[in-house]
Structure formats: structure tokens, C-alpha cells
Short mmCIF file of C-alpha atoms and ligand atoms in Angstrom, two decimals:
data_model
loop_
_atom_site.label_atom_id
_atom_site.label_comp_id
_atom_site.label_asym_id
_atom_site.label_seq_id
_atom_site.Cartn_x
_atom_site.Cartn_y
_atom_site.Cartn_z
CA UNK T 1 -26.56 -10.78 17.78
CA UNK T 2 -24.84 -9.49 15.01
CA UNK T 3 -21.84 -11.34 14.11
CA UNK T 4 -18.23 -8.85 14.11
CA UNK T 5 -16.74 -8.82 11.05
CA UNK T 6 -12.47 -8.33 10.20
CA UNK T 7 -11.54 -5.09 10.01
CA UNK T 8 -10.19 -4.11 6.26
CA UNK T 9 -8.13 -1.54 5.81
CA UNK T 10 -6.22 -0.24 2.05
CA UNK T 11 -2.84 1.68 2.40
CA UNK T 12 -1.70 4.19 -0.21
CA UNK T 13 2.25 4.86 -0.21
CA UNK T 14 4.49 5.91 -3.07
CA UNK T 15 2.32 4.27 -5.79
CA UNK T 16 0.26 5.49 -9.13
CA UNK T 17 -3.05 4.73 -7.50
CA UNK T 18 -3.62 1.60 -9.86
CA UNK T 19 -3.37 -1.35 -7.49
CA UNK T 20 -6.27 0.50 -5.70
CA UNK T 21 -8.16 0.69 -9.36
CA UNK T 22 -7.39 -2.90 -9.92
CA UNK T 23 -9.36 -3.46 -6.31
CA UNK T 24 -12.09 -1.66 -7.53
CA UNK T 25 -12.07 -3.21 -10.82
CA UNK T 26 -14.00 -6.44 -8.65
CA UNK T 27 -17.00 -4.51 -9.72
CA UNK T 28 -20.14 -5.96 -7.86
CA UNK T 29 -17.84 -8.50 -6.21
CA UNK T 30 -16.90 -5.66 -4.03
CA UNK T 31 -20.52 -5.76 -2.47
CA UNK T 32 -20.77 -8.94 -1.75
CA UNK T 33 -16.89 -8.55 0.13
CA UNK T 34 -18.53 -5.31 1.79
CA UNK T 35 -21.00 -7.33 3.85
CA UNK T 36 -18.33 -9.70 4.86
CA UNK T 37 -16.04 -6.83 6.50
CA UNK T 38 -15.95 -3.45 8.18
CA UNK T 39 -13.89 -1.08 5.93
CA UNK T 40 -11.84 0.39 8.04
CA UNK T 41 -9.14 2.99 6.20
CA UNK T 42 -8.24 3.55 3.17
CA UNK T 43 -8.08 6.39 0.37
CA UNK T 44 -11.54 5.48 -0.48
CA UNK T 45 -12.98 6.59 2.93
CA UNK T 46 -12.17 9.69 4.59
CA UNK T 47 -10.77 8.72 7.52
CA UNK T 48 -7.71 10.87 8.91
CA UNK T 49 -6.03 8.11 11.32
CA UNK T 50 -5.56 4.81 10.89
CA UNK T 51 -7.60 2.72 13.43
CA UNK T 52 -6.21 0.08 16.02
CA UNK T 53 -6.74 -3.21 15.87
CA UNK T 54 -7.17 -3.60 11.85
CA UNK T 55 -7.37 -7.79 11.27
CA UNK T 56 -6.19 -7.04 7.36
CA UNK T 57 -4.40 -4.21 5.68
CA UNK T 58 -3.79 -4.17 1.97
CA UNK T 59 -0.76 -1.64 0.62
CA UNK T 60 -0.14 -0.41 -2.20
CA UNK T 61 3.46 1.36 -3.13
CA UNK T 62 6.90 1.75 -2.14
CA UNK T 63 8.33 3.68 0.54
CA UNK T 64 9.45 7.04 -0.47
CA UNK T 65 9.27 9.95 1.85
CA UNK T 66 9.30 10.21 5.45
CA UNK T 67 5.48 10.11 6.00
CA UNK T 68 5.37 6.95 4.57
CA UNK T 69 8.00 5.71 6.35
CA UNK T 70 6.07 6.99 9.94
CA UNK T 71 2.89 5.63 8.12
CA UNK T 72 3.80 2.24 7.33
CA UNK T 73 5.57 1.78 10.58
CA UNK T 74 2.32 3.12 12.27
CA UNK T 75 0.16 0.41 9.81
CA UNK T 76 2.19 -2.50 11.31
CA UNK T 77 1.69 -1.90 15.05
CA UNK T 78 -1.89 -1.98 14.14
CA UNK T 79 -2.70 -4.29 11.85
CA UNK T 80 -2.47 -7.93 12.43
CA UNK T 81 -2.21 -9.30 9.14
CA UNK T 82 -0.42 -7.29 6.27
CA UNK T 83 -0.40 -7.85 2.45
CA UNK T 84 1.65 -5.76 0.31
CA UNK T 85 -0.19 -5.78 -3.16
CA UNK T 86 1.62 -4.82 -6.47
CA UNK T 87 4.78 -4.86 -7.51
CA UNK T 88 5.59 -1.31 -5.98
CA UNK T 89 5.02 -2.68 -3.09
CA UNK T 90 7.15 -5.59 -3.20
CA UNK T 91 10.37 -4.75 -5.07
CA UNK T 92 10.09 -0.86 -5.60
CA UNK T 93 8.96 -1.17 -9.02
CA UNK T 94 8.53 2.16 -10.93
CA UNK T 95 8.53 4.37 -8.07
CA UNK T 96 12.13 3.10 -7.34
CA UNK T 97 13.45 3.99 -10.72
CA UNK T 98 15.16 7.18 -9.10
CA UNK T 99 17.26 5.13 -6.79
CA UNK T 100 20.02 5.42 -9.68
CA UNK T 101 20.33 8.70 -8.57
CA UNK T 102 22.51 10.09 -5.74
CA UNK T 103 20.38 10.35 -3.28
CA UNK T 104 17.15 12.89 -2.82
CA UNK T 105 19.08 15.98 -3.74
CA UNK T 106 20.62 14.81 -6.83
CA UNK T 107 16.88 13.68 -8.15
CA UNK T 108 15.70 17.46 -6.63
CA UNK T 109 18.20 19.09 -8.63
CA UNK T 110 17.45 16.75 -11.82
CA UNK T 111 13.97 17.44 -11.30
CA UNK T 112 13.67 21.09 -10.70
CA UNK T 113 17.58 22.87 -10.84
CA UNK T 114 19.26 24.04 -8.39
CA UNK T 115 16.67 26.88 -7.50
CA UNK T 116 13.12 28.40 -8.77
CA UNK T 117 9.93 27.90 -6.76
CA UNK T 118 9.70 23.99 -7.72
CA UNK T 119 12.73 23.09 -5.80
CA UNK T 120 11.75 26.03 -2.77
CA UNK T 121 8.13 23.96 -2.74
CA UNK T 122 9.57 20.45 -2.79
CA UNK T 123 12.31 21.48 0.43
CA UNK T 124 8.97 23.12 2.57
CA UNK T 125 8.56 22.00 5.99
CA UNK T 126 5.20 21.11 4.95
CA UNK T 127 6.38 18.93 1.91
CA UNK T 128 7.32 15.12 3.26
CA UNK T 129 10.87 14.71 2.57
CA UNK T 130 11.82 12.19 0.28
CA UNK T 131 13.96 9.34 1.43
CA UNK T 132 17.62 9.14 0.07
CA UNK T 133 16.09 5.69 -1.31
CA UNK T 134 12.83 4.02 -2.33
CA UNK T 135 12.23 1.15 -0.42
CA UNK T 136 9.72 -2.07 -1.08
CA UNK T 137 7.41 -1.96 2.65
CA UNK T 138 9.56 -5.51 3.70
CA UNK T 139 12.80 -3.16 3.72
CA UNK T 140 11.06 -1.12 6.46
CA UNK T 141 8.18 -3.62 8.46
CA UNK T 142 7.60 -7.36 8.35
CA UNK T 143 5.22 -8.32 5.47
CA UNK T 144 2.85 -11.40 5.93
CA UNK T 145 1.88 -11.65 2.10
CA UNK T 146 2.72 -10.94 -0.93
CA UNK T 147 0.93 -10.23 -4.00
CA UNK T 148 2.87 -9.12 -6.93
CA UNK T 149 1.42 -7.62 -10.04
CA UNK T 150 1.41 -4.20 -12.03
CA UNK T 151 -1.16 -4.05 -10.85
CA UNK T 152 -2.27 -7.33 -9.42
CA UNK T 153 -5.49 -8.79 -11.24
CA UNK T 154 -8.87 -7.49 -9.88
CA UNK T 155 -9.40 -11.71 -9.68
CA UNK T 156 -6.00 -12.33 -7.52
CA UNK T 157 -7.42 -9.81 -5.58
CA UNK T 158 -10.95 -10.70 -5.11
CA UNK T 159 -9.67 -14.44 -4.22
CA UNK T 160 -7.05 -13.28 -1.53
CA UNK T 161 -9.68 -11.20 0.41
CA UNK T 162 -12.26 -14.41 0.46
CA UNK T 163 -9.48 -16.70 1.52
CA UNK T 164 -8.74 -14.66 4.63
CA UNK T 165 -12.43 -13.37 5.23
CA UNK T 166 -13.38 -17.35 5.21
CA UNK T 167 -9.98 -17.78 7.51
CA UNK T 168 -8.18 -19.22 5.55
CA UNK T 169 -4.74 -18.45 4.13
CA UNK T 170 -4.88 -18.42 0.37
CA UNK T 171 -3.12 -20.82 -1.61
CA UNK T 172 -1.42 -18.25 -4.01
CA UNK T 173 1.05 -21.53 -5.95
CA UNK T 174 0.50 -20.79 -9.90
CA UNK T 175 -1.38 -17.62 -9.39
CA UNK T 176 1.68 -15.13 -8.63
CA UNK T 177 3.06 -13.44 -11.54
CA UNK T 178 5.42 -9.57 -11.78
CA UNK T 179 4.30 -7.09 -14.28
S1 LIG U 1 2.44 -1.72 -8.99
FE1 LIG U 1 1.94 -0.75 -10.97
S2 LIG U 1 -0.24 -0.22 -10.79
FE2 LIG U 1 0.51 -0.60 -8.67
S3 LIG U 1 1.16 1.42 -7.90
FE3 LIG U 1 2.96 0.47 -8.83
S4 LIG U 1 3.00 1.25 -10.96
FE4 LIG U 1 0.93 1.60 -10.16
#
């Protein structure tokens, strides 16, 4: 009988898409690692809901609209274990560099004036709104582990993933680093 394997999911919030690169940047590793797990979600699949019961979900950015808040919230009540993985992630990092603005109007009106189709697009029902504040994902849900890193090494990682697919946590002393 075929043995189940954890279910693996990747998270993309208010980020630049390169923590997700750096995951990719395992190369062939990322073979071996497929037949170890069931790749659940992610912005690599196309897969409109995130699933129940994930064992391991990796994110990547901040916080910084209200779908991400729903999201992230959403990602927690499913997943069992969950890593936040670069420094987005963690602390805010780049995408939080507007928080020394007043708030999501002031960086609206910085951004695009106080009129014009740019700001008419950006205040659409169908646009998410942005939060008054970026916020790292422990501001909003309870994060198991953290892996800083702009972006985190492709190695860091590879060796996180094998820890927990072997069931183990990963020793991560000497091999954390910001930046
Ligand atoms: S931590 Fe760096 S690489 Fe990752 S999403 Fe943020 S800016 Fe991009």
C-alpha cells in the first residue's frame, strides 16, 4: 500500500516573488523532495482554494491588504505546521517600507494624487484594500518557524523541508541569518 505522504503547501502574500525563486533555485533537489510530499497549494500549481488539512505551509511576504489578511488567517486553520520564510515574512522587510506613511490613503495619494484613473483603480471594489499597516504573518496568526533571509538560501531551504519530511524539527542554530 502506498505510503501517504505530508501535505506541502507555498503561500504568496505581499512579497516580490523571490523567496519562491530561491525554493526553486533547489534545482533537481526539488525532485527528489517531490516524491517525498503531495504538493498541495501554492502559486506554482493552479489551485483556487487552499486545501484542509495541509501538514506544512511555507509563506512568503508580509501582510498587506485585506485578502491577505482573510488568506493567512484561512492558511492557519488549515495547516498544522507553519513556516514563514524570508525576511518579508518575518519583520515586514521591504514591503513594510510604506508604514512611514499615514496610513493607506496617505501612500494612495503619494502614489497616484488625489485623483486620475490610478487612484479610481486602486479604491475598486474589486481591488483588495490595503491595510493601514504592513504586518510580518506573527502580527496576525501564530508562526511555528522561522526562516529569515532576503531571500532565504535555496540550501536553508532544501534542509528545512528534509528535516520535517524525515519528522524531525530542524536544528536551524548557526544557520539563520537577515538580508
Ligand atoms: S524577503 Fe526579499 S526575496 Fe523574499 S519576498 Fe521579501 S524582498 Fe522578496
Amino acid at each position: 500500500m502506498d505510503q501517504v505522504k505530508p501535505r506541502v503547501a507555498t503561500v504568496w502574500l505581499g512579497g516580490c516573488s523571490g523567496c519562491h525563486m530561491s525554493l526553486l533555485d533547489m534545482d533537481e533537489r526539488l525532485i527528489a523532495l517531490a516524491s517525498r510530499m503531495d504538493l498541495v497549494y501554492g502559486p506554482l500549481l493552479d489551485v483556487k482554494e487552499f486545501p484542509e488539512d495541509v501538514d506544512v505551509t511555507l509563506v512568503e511576504g508580509a501582510v498587506a491588504n485585506e485578502d491577505h489578511l482573510a488568506q493567512i488567517r484561512k492558511v492557519r486553520a488549515r495547516t498544522t505546521l507553519l513556516a514563514v520564510f524570508g525576511d518579508c515574512a518575518v519583520s515586514g522587510n521591504v514591503t513594510a517600507l510604506r508604514n512611514v506613511f499615514d496610513g493607506a490613503d496617505s501612500v494612495l495619494t503619494r502614489v497616484y494624487g488625489d485623483g486620475g484613473p490610478g487612484r479610481r483603480a486602486a479604491l475598486d471594489p474589486a481591488v483588495p484594500r490595503l491595510l493601514d499597516r504592513v504586518l510580518p504573518v506573527h502580527q496576525v496568526v501564530d508562526v511555528d518557524l522561522f526562516l529569515p533571509g532576503c531571500p532565504p538560501s535555496a540550501d536553508l531551504i532544501h534542509y528545512v523541508l528534509s528535516e520535517l519530511l524525515d519528522g524531525r524539527s530542524p536544528d536551524l542554530a548557526g544557520r539563520l541569518r537577515f538580508g
